[in-house]
Coordinates of C-alpha atoms in Angstrom, one line a residue:
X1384 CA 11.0 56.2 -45.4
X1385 CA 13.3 57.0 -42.3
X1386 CA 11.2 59.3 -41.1
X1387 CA 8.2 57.4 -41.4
X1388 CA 10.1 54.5 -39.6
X1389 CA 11.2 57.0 -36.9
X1390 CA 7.6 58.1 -36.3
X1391 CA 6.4 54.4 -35.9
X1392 CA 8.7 53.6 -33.5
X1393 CA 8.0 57.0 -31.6
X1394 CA 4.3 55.9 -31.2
X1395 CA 4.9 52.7 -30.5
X1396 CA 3.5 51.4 -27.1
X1397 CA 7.0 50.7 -25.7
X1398 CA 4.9 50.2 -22.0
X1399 CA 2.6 47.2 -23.5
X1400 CA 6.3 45.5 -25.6
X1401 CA 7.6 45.8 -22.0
X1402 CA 5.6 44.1 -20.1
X1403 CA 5.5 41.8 -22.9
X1404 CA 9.3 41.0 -22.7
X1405 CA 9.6 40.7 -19.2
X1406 CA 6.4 38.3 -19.5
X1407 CA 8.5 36.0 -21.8
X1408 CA 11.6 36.1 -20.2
X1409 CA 9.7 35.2 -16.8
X1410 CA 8.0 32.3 -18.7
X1411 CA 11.2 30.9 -20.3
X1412 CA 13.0 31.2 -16.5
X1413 CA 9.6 29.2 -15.3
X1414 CA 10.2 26.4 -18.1
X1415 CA 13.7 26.2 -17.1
X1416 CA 12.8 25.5 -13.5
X1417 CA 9.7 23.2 -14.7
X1418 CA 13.0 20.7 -17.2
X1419 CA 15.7 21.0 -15.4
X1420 CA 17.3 18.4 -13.8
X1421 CA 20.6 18.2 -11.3
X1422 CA 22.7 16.5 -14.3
X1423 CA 22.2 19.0 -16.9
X1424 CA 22.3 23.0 -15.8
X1425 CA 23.8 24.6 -19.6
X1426 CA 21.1 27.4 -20.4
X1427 CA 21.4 26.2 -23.5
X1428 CA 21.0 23.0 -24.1
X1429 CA 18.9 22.9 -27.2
X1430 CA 18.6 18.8 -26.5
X1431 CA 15.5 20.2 -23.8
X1432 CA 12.5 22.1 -23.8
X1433 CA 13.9 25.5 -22.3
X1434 CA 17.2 25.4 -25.3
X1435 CA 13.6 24.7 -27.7
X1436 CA 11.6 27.9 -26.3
X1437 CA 14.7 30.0 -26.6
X1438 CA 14.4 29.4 -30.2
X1439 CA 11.1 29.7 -30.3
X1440 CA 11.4 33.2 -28.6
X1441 CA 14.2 34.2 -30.8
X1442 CA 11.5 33.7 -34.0
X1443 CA 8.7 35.4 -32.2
X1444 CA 11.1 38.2 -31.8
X1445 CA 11.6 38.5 -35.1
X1446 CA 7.9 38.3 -36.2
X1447 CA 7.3 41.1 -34.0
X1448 CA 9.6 43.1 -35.8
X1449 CA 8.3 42.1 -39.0
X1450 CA 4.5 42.8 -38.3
X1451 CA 6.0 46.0 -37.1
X1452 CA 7.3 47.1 -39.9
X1453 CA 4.5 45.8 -42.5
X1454 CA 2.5 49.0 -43.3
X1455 CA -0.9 48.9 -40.9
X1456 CA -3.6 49.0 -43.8
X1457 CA -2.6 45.7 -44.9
X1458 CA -4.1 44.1 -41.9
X1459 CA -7.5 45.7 -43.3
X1460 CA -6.9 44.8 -46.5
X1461 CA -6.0 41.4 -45.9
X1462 CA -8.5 40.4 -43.1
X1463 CA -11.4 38.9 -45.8
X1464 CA -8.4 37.0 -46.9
X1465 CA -6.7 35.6 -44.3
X1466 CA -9.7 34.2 -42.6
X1467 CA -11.1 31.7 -45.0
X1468 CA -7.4 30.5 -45.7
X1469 CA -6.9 29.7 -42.3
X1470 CA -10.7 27.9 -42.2
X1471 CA -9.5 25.8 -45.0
X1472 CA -6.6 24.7 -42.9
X1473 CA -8.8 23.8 -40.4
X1474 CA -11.0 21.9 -42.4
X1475 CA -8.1 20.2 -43.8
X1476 CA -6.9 19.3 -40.6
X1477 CA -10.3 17.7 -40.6
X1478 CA -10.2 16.1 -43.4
X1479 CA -6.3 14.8 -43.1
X1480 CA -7.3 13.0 -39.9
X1481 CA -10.3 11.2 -41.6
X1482 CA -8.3 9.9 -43.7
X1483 CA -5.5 8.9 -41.1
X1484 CA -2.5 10.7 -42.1
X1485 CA 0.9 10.6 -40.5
X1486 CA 1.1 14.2 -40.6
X1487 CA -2.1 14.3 -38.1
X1488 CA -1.4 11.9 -35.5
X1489 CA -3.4 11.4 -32.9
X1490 CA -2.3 13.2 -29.4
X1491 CA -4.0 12.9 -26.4
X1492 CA -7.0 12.1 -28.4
X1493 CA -7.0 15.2 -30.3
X1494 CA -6.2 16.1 -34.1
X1495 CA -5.1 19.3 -34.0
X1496 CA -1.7 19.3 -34.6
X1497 CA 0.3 19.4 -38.4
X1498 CA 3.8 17.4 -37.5
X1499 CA 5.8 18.4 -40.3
X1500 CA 9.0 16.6 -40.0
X1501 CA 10.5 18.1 -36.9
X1502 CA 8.5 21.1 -36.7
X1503 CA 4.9 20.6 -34.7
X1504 CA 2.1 23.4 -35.6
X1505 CA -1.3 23.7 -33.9
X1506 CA -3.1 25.9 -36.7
X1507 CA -6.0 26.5 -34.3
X1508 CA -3.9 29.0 -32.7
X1509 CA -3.3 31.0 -35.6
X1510 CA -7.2 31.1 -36.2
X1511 CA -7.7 33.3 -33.1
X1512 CA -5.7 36.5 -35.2
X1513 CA -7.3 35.3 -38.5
X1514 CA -11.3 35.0 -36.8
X1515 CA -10.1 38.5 -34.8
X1516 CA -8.9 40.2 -38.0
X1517 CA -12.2 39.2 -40.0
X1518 CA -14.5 40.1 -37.2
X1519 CA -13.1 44.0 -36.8
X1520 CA -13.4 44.3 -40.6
X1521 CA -16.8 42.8 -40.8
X1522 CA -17.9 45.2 -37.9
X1523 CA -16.2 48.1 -39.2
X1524 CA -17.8 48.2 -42.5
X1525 CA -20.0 51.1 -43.3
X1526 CA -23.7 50.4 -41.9
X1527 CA -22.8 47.5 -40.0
X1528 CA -25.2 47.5 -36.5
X1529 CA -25.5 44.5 -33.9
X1530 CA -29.2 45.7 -33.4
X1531 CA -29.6 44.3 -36.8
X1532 CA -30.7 40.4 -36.7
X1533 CA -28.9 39.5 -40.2
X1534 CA -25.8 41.1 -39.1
X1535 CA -25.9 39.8 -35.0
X1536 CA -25.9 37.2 -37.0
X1537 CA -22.7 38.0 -39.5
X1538 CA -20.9 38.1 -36.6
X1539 CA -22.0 35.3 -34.6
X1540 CA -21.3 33.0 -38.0
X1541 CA -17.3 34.3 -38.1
X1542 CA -16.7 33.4 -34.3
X1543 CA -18.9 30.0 -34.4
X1544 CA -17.1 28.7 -37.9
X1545 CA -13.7 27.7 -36.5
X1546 CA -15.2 26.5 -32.9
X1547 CA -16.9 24.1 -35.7
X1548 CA -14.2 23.3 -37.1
X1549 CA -11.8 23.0 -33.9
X1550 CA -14.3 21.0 -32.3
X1551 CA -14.3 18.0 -34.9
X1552 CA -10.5 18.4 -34.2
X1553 CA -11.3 16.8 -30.9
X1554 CA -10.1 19.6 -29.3
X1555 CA -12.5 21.2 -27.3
X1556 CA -9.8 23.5 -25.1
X1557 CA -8.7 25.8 -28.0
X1558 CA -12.6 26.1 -29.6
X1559 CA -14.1 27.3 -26.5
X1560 CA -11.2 30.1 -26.6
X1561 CA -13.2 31.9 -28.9
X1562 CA -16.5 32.0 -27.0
X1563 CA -14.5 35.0 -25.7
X1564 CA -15.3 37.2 -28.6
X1565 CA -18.8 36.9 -27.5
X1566 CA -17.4 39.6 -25.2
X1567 CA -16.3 42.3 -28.2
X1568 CA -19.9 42.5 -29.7
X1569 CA -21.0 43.1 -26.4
X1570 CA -18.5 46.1 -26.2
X1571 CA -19.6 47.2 -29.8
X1572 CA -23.3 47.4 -29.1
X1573 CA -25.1 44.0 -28.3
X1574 CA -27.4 43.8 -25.9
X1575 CA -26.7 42.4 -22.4
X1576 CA -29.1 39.9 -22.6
X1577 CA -27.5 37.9 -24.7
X1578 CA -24.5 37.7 -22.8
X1579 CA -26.8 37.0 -19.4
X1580 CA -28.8 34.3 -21.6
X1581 CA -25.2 32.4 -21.9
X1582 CA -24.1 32.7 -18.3
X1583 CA -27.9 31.4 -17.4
X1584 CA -27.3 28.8 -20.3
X1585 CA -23.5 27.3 -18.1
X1586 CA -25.6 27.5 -15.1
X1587 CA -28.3 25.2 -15.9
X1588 CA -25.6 23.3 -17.5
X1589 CA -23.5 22.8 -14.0
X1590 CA -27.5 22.5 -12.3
X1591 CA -28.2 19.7 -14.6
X1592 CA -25.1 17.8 -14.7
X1593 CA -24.0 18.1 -10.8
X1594 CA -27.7 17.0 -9.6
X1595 CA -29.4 16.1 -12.3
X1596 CA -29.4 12.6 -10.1
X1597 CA -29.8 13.5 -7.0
X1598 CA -33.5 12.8 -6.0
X1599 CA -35.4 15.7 -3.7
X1600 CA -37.0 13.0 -1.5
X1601 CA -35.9 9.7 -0.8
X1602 CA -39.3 8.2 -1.4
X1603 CA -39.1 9.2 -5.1
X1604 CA -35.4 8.4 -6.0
X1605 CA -36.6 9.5 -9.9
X1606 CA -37.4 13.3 -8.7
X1607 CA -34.3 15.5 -9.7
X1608 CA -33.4 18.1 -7.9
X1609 CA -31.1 19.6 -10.7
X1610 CA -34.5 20.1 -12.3
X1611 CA -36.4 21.9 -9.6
X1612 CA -33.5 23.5 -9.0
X1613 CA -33.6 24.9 -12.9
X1614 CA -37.2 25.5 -12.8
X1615 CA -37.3 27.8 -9.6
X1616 CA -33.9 29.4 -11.0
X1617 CA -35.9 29.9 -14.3
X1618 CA -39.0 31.4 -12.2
X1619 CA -36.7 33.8 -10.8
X1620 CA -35.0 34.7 -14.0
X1621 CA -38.3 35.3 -15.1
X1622 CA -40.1 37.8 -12.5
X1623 CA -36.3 39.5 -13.3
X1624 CA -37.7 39.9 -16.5
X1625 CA -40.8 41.1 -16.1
X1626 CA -39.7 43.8 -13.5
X1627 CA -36.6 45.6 -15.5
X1628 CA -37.6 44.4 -19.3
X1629 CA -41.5 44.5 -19.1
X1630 CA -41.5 47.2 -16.1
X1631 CA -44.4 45.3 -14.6
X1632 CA -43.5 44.7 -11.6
X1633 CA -47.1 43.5 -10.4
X1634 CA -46.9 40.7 -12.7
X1635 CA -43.6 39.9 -11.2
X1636 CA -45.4 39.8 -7.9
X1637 CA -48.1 37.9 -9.3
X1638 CA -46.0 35.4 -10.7
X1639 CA -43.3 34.8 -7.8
X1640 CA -46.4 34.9 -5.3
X1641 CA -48.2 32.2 -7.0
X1642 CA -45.0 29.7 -7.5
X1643 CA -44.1 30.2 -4.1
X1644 CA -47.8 29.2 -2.9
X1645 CA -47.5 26.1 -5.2
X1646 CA -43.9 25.2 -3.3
X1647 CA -45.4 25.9 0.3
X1648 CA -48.7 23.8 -0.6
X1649 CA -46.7 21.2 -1.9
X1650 CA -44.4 21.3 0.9
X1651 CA -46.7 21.3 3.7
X1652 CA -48.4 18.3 2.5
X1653 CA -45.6 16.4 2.1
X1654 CA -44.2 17.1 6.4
X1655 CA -47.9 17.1 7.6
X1656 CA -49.3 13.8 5.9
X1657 CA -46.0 12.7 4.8
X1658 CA -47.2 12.1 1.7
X1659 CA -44.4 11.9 -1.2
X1660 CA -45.3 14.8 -3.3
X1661 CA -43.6 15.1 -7.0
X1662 CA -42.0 19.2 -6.4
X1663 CA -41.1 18.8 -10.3
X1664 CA -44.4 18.2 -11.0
X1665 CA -45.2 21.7 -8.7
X1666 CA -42.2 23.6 -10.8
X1667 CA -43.8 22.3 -13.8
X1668 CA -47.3 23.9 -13.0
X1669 CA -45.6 27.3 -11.9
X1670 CA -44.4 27.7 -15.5
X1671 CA -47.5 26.6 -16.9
X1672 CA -49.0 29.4 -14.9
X1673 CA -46.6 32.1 -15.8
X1674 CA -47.0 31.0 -19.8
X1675 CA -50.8 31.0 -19.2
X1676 CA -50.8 34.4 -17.0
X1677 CA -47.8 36.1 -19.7
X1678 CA -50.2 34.7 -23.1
X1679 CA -52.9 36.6 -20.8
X1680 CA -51.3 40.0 -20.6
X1681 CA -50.1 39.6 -24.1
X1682 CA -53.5 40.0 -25.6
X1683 CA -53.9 42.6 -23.1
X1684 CA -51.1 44.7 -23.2
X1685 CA -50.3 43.9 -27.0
X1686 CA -46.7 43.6 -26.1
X1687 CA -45.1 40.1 -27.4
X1688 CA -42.5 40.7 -24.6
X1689 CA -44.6 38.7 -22.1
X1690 CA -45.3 35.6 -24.7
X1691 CA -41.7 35.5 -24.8
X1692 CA -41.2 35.7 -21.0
X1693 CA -43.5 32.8 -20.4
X1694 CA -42.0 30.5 -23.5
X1695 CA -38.6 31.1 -21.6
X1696 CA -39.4 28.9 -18.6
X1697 CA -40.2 25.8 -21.4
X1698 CA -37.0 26.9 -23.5
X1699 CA -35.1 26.4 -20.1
X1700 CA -36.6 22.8 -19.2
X1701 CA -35.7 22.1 -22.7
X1702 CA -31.9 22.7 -22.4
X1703 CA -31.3 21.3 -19.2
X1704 CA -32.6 18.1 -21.4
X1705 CA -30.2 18.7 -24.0
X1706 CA -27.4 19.5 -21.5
X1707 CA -27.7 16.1 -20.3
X1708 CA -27.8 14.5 -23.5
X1709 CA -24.7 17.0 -24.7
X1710 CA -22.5 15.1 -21.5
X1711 CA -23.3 11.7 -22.2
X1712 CA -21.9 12.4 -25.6
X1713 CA -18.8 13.7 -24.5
X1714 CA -15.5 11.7 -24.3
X1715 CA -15.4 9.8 -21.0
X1716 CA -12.2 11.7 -19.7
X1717 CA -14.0 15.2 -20.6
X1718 CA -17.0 13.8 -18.5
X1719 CA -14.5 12.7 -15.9
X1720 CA -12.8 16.2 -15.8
X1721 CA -16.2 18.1 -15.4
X1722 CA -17.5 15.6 -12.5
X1723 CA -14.1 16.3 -10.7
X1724 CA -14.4 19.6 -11.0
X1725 CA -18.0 19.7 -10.0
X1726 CA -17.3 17.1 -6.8
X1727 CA -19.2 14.4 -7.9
X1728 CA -16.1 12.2 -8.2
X1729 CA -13.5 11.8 -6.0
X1730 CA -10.5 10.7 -8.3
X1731 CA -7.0 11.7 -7.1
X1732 CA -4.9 8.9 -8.9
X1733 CA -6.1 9.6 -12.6
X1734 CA -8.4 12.6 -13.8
X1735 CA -8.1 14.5 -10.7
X1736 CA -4.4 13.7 -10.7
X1737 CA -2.7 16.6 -12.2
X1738 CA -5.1 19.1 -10.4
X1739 CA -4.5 17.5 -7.0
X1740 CA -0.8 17.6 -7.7
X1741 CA -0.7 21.3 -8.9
X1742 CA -2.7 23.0 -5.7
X1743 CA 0.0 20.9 -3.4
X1744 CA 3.3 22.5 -5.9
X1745 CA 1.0 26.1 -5.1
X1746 CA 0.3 25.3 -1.6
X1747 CA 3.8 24.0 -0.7
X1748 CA 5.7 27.1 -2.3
X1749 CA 4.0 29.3 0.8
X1750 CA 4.7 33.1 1.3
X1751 CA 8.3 33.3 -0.3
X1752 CA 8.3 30.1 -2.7
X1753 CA 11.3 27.0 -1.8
X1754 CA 13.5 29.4 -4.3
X1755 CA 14.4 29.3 -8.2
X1756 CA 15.1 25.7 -9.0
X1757 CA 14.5 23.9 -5.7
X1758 CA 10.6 23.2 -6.1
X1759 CA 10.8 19.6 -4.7
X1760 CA 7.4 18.9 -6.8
X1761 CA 8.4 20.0 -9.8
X1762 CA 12.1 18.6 -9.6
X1763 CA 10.5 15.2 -8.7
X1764 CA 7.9 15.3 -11.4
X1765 CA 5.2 14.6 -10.0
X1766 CA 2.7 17.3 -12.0
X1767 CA 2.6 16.4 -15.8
X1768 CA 2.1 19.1 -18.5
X1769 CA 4.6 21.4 -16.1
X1770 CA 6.3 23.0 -18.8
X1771 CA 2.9 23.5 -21.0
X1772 CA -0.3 23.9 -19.6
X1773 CA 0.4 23.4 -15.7
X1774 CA 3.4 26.0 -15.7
X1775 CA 1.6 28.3 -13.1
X1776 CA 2.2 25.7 -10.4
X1777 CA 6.3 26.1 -11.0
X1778 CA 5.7 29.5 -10.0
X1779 CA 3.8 28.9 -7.1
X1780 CA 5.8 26.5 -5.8
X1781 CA 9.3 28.5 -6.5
X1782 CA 8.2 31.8 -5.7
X1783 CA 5.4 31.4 -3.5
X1784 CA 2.1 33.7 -3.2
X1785 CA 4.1 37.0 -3.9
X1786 CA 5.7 36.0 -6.9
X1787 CA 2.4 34.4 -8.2
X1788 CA 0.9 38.0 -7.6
X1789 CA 3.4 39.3 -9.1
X1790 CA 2.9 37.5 -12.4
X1791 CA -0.6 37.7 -11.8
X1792 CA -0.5 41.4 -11.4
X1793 CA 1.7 42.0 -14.7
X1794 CA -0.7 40.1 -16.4
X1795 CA -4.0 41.9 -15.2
X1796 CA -1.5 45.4 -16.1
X1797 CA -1.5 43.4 -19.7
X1798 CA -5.2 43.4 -19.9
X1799 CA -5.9 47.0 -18.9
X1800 CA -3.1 48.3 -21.0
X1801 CA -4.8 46.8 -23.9
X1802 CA -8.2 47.8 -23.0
X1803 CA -7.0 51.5 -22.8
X1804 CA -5.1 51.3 -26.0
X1805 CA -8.1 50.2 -28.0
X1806 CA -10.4 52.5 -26.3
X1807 CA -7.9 55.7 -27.9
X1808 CA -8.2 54.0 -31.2
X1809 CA -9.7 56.4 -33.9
X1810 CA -10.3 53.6 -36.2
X1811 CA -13.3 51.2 -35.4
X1812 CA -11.3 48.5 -36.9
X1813 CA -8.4 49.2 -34.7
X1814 CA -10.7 49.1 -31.5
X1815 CA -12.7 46.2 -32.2
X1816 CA -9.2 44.0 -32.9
X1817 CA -7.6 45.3 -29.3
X1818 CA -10.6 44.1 -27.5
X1819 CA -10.9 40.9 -29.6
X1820 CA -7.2 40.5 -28.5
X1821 CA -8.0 41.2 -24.9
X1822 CA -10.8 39.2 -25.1
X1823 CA -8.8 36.3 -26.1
X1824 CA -6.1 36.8 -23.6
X1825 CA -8.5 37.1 -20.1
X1826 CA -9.6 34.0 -21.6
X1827 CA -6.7 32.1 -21.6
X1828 CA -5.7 33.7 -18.1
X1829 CA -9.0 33.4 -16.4
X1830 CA -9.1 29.5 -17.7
X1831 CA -5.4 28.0 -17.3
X1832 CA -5.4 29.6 -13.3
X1833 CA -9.0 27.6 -12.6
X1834 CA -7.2 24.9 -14.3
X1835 CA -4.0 24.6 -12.1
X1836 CA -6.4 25.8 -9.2
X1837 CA -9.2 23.4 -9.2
X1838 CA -11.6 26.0 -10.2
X1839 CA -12.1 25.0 -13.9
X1840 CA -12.1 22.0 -15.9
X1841 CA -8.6 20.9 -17.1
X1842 CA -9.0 21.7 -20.9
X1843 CA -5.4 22.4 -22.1
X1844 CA -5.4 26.1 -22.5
X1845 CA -2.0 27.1 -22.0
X1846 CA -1.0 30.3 -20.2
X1847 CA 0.4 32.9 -22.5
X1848 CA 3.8 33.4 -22.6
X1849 CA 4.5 31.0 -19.9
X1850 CA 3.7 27.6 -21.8
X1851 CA 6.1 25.6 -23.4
X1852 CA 5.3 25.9 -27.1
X1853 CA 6.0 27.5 -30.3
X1854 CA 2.6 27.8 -31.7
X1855 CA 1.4 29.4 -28.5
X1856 CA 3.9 32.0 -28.0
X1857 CA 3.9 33.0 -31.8
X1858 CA -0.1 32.9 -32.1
X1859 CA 0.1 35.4 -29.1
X1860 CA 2.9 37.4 -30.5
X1861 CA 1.0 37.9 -34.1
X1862 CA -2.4 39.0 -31.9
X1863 CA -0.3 41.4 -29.5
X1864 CA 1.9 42.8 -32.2
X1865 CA -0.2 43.3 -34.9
X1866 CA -2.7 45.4 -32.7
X1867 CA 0.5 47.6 -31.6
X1868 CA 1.3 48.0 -34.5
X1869 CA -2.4 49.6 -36.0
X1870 CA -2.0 51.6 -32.4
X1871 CA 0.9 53.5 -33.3
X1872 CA -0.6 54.5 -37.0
X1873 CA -3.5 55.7 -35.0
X1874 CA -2.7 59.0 -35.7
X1875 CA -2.4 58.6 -39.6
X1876 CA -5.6 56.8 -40.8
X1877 CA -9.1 57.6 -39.7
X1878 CA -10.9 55.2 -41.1
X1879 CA -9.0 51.7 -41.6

């Protein structure tokens, strides 16, 4: 048993528990500079936030040590386990708050936190390891392939299930966290398309939503731009598709020739007889074309790739529909935050607020930062959620651009760390887990720095080992630890 003990400590990453340390440390230093005040300067003053995290710290500690210790194959043996326990806690949650129990109250809208006497838990954190563990062992079982449909589809269910169940939560932030894991099948074999398909998907979605009402001509306030702006995006997308995926790049020709003669016609008459042509109408008959000309070389080539490539332009129309319908049915302030972010509202006193507040703490700490503890911005409260999920702006403000790239920096060192430790995993269930966990901390990173930088919606995703929070910093403990610890068995099992 010693020796055993002595070897897992020997091949334990102590690089990655570093940086992890000195991450936590710098993020309890930052909530101490986001609470304190001039009245009260006791490190330990349990009474505030920073005496809280220090306790907080103290139990992730010691849950590091634990899942350390626990031998490795029980995260493999456990995984089909784990993860519908923790969806029937989410469903719970569900159900609890239909029902209006105390022990969901409503915060900020959202019903996502178990207050159990003094002790808050957000469960949805928790799912991330849970949804992580069950998605390596589902893609690690013998035979499993992503080219299959049924089992694309395995795997799609297990990320999708708990964004369900998050979602009718009310809490949008933490379900759109696992969208991330999108990014692990894509590592493990899925196509590229699929992932291109969803960045195309959040484009027409900004395209819909930021001009969906602003008219092309002033004589026909009803044309939207947002559409014609889709259907020559789609056009494009298109001729892509039929160059590298078809390898017909004549037909590309053809159909980017022919919707460009339709735009210059349509164009021409409208500054020569200023006459108010409908452009919709123009992107319309482009597509009509290119489904017309693609059902053509179908039945010619026998290849269903073109039926598919002319459907697409439709399939596109047909979201940036639903996209507009999906915002009007989300919660004014949601709507609010995306229009902010977007520029189509101006709205510095209440949804741009916090935003506007944090880029001025950033901006005002210069070069060099005002120093530890003297961040007027912060002293003077005027960013809320400093301590939680606008904690970034303390460290702009106190330690200016180099310690923000310095934090930054350690951070991005996290991420490719991980990366390389699951790329030297023998066990497929080992790799897929690290890159599900560094999946699910770019996500975090790459969202709460838009957030405090005006870049993406404010959606209360805290920054990792910064935020104030228990749940937080133990969800990210279980997901860093429990990956270090199948990396230092690496060398024992070959097939976990």
């Amino acid at each position: 048993m010693e020796s055993r003990r002595n070897s897992i400590l020997s091949n334990l990453d102590w690089v990655t528990i570093g940086i992890y340390m000195l991450l936590v440390v710098l993020g309890w230093f930052s909530i101490y500079g986001a609470v304190y005040n001039f009245e009260e300067a006791s490190f330990f003053d349990f009474s505030y936030r920073y005496g809280k995290q220090l306790v907080w710290i103290a139990c992730a500690l010691v849950i590091a040590a634990v899942l350390l210790m626990l031998d490795s194959r029980i995260y493999t043996l456990l995984a089909y386990v784990i993860f519908p326990i923790m969806m029937l806690v989410l469903l719970a949650m569900v159900v609890f708050a239909a029902l209006n129990l105390p022990f969901v109250p409503d915060i900020k809208g959202s019903h996502s936190w178990l207050v159990l006497g003094p002790v808050s838990i957000q469960p949805a954190e928790f799912a991330k390891t849970a949804t992580s563990l069950m998605l390596a062992k589902l893609m690690s079982e013998y035979g499993f392939s992503l080219s299959r449909t049924k089992h694309l589809g395995m795997a799609l269910a297990v990320i999708f299930l708990p964004v369900v169940l998050i979602v009718a939560q009310h809490e949008t932030g933490s379900a759109l966290v696992y969208f991330a894991l999108t990014l692990v099948l894509y590592r493990e074999g899925m196509s590229g398309i699929y992932l291109f398909l969803g960045f195309f998907a959040v484009v027409v979605f900004i395209l819909s939503i930021r001009f969906g009402e602003v008219p092309i001509i002033s004589m026909l306030p009803d044309e939207s731009y947002g559409l014609f702006l889709v259907m020559g995006l789609t056009i494009l997308v298109q001729m892509g598709f039929l160059k590298v995926f078809m390898q017909d790049g004549n037909s590309s020709l053809i159909v980017g020739g022919v919707s460009l003669a339709l735009f210059l016609l349509g164009y021409a008459i409208y500054k020569l007889l200023d006459y108010p042509i409908h452009f919709t109408y123009i992107g319309m008959a482009a597509l009509v074309f290119t489904l017309c000309y693609c059902i053509v070389m179908r039945v010619k080539a026998r290849l269903w790739g073109y039926l598919l490539v002319g459907l697409f332009g439709f399939v596109s129309i047909g979201f940036s529909n639903v996209a507009d319908k999906a915002f009007d049915h989300l919660m004014p302030h949601q709507q609010t935050r995306i229009k902010v972010t977007l520029g189509m509202e101006n709205d510095p006193k209440k949804a741009g607020y916090n935003v506007n507040q944090s880029m001025i703490a950033i901006g005002s700490g210069g070069w060099a930062g005002k120093g530890f503890l003297n961040g007027t911005q912060t002293k003077l409260k005027y960013v809320p959620e400093q301590d939680t999920d606008f904690i970034f702006c303390t460290v702009g403000e106190e330690h200016g651009f180099i310690g923000s790239a310095v934090v930054l920096g350690l951070f991005a060192f996290l991420l490719l760390r991980l990366v390389y430790l699951a790329e030297r995993q023998r066990s497929l269930f080992s790799r897929i887990y690290g890159y599900c966990v560094a999946s699910i901390f770019f996500f975090h990173l790459f969202i709460n720095i838009g957030m405090v930088t005006g870049l993406t919606p404010v959606i209360g995703i805290p920054l990792p080992f910064f935020s104030y929070g228990g749940s937080s910093l133990w969800s990210f403990t279980i997901l860093l630890f429990i990956f270090l610890r199948l990396d230092a068995s690496r060398t024992e099992y070959f097939g976990q």
